[in-house]
mmCIF file of C-alpha atoms in Angstrom:
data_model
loop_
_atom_site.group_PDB
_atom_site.id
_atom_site.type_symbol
_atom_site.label_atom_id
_atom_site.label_comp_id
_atom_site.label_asym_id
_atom_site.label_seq_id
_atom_site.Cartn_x
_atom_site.Cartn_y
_atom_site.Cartn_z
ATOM 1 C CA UNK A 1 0.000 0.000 0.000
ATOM 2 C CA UNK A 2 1.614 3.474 -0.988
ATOM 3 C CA UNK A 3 1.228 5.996 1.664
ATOM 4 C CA UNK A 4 0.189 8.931 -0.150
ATOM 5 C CA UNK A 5 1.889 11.277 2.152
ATOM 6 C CA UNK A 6 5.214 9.787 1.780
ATOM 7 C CA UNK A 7 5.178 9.767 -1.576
ATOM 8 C CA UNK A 8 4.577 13.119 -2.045
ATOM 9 C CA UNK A 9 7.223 14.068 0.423
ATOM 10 C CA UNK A 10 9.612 11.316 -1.476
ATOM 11 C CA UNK A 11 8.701 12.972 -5.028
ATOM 12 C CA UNK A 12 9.704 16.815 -3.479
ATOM 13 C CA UNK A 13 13.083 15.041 -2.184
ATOM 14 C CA UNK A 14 13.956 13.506 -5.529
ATOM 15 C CA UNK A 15 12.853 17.282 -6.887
ATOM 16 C CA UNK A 16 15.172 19.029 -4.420
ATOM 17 C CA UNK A 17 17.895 16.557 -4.822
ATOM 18 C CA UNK A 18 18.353 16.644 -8.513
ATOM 19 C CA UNK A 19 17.760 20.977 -8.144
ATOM 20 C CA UNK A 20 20.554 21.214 -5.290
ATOM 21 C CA UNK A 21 23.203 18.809 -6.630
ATOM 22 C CA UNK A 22 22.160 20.832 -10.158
ATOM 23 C CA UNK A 23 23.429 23.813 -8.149
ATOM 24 C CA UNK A 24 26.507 22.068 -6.367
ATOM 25 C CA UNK A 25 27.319 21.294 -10.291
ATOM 26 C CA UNK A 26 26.904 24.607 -11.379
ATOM 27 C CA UNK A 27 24.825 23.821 -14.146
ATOM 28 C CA UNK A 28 23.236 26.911 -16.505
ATOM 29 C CA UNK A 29 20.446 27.985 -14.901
ATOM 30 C CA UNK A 30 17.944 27.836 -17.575
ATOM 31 C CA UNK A 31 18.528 23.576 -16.509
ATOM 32 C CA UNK A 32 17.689 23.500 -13.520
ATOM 33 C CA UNK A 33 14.153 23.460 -13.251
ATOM 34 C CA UNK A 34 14.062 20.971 -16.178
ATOM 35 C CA UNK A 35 16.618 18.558 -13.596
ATOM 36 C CA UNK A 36 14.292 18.835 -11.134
ATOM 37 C CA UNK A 37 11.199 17.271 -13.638
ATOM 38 C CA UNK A 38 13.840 14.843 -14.108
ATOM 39 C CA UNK A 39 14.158 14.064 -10.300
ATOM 40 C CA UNK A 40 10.543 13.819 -9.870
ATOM 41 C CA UNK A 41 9.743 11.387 -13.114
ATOM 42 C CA UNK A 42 12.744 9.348 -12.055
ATOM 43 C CA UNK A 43 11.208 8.979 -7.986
ATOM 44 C CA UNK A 44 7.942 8.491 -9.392
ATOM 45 C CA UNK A 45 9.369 5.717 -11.489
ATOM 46 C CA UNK A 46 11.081 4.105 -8.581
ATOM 47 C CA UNK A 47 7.918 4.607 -5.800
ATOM 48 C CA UNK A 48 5.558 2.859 -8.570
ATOM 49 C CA UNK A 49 7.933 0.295 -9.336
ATOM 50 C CA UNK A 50 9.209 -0.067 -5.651
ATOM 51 C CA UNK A 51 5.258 -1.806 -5.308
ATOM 52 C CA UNK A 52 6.402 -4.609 -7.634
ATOM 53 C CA UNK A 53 10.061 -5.159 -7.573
ATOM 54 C CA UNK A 54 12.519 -4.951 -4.965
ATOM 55 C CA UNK A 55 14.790 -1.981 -4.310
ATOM 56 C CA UNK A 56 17.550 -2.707 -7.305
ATOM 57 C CA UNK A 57 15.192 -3.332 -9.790
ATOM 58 C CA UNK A 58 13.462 -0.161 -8.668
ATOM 59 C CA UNK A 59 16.649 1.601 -9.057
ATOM 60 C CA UNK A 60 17.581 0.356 -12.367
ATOM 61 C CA UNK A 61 13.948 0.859 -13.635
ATOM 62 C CA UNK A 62 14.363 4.320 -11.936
ATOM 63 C CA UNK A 63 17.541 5.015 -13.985
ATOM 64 C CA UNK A 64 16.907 4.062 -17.012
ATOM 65 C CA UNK A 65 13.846 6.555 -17.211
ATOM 66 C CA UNK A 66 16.605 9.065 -16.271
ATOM 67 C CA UNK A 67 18.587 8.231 -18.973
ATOM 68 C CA UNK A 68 15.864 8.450 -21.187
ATOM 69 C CA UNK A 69 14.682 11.619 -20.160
ATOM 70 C CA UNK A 70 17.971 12.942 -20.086
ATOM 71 C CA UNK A 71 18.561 12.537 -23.693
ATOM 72 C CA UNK A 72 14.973 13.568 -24.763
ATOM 73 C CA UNK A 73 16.219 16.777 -22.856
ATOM 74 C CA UNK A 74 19.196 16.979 -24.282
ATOM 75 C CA UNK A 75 18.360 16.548 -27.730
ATOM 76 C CA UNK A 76 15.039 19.019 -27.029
ATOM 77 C CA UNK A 77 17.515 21.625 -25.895
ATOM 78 C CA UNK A 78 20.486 21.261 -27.287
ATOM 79 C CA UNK A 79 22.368 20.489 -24.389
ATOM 80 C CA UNK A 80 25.018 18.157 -23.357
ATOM 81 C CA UNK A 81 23.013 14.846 -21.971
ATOM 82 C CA UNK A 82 25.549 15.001 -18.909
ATOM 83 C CA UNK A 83 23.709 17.750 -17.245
ATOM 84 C CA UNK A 84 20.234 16.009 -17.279
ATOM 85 C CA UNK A 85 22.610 12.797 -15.778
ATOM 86 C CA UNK A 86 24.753 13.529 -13.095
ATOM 87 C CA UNK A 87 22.184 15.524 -11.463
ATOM 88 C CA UNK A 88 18.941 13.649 -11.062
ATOM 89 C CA UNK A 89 21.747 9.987 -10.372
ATOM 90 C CA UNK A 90 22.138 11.823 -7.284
ATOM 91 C CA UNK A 91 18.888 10.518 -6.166
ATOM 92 C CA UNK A 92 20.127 7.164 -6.168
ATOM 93 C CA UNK A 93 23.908 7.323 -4.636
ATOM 94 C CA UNK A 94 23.521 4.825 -1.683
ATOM 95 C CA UNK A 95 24.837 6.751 0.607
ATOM 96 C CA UNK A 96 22.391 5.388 3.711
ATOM 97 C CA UNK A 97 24.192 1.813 3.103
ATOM 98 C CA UNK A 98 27.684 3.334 2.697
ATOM 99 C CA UNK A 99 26.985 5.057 5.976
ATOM 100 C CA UNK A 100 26.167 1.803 7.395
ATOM 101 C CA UNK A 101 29.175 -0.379 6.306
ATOM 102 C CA UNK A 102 31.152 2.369 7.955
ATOM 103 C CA UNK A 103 28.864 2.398 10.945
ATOM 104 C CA UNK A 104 29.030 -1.467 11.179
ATOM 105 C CA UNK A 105 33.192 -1.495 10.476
ATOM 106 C CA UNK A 106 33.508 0.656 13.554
ATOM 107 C CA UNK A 107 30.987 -1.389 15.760
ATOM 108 C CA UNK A 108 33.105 -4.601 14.464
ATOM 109 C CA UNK A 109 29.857 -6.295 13.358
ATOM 110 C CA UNK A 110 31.195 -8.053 10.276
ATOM 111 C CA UNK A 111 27.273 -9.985 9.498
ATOM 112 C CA UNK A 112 25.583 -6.314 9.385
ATOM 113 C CA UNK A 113 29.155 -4.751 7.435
ATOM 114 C CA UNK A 114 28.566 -7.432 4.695
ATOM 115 C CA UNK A 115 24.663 -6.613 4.295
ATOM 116 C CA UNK A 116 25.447 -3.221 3.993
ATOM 117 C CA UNK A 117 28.116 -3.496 1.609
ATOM 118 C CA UNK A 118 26.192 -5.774 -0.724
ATOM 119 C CA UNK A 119 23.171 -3.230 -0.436
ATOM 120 C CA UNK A 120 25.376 -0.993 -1.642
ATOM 121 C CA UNK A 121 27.025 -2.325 -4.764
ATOM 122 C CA UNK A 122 23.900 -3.668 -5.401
ATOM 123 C CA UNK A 123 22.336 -0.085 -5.971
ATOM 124 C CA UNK A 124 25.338 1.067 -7.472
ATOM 125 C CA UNK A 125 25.293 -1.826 -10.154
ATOM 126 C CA UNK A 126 21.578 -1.354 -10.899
ATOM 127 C CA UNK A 127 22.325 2.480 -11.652
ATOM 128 C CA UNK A 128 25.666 1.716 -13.591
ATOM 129 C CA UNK A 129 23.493 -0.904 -15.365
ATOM 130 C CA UNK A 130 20.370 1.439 -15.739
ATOM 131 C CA UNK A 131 22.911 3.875 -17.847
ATOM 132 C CA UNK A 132 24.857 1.579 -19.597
ATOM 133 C CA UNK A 133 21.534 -0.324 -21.224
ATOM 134 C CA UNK A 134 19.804 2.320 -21.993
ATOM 135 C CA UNK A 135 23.258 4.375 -23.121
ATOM 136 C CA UNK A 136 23.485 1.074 -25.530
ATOM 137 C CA UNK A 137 19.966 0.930 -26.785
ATOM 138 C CA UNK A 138 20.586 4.404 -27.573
ATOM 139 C CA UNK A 139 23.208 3.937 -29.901
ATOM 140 C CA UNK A 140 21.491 0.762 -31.204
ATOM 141 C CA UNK A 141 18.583 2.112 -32.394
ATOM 142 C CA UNK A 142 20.424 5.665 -33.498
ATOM 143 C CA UNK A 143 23.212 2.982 -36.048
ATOM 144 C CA UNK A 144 20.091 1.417 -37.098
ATOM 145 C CA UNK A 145 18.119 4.453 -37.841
ATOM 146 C CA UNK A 146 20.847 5.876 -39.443
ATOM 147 C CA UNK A 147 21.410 2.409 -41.440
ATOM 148 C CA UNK A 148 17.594 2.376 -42.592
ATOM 149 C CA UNK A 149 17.904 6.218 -43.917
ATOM 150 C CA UNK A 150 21.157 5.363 -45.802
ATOM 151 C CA UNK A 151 19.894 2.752 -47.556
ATOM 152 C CA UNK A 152 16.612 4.248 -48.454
ATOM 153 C CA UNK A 153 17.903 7.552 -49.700
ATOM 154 C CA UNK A 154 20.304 5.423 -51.872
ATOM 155 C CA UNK A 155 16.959 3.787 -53.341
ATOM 156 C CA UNK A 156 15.467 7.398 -53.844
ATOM 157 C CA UNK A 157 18.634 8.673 -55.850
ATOM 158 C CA UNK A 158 18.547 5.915 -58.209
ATOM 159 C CA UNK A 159 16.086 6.052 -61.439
#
């Protein structure tokens, strides 16, 4: 069951997080705002998926609408796709778990340190996977597209 008020209060964190590290980043400011959209379809993503899946497949879900997005930005605006990226990734930097394996390291519990640390490269896979398959389908589809208009324009300059 989604808890309306959480949600809501997780979709304005995934808006302020992709707007502040936007700002750490010093990205123009006519981006920003757009990050922030970017924040909030890439939460909204994760809560709706987050009902189905567990939390990597959330994230990777989660990322590779941010990598979508990103280049629909970046090719709407004529920007480089980087600044739609970095940003709204923020969201998903597991930096709860890494707390934890730090937390659990000092405390000498090596049981909780290895949950921790497997929480976190977990999350950390599932966004370096998120980018890297939709970063490939990307340039799949883009050969092939290009491909298909060669050929047929070939077709069109012959009698």
């Amino acid at each position: 069951m989604i808890n309306l008020h959480h949600s809501c209060l997780m979709l304005f964190a995934g808006f302020l997080i992709a707007i502040s590290a936007s700002i750490m980043l010093e990205v123009p400011k006519q981006f920003i705002i757009k990050n922030g959209i970017t924040g909030i379809m890439a939460e909204a993503v994760y809560l709706i998926s987050h009902c189905f899946f567990n939390e990597t497949i959330s994230v990777f879900i989660a990322c590779l609408m941010i990598t979508f997005i990103s280049h629909l930005f970046a090719r709407i605006l004529k920007a480089p796709v980087t600044i739609f990226y970095i940003p709204a990734f923020f969201i998903f930097v597991p930096g709860a778990a890494i707390y934890e394996i730090a937390y659990y390291l000092i405390q000498f519990d090596k049981v909780r340190t290895g949950d921790a640390l497997i929480e976190a490269l977990n999350i950390a896979g599932a966004v370096a996977l998120g980018i890297f398959v939709s970063d490939s389908f990307l340039e799949i589809y883009l050969a092939c597209k290009k491909k298909y208009h060669d050929r047929y324009s070939e077709r069109n300059l012959r009698p």
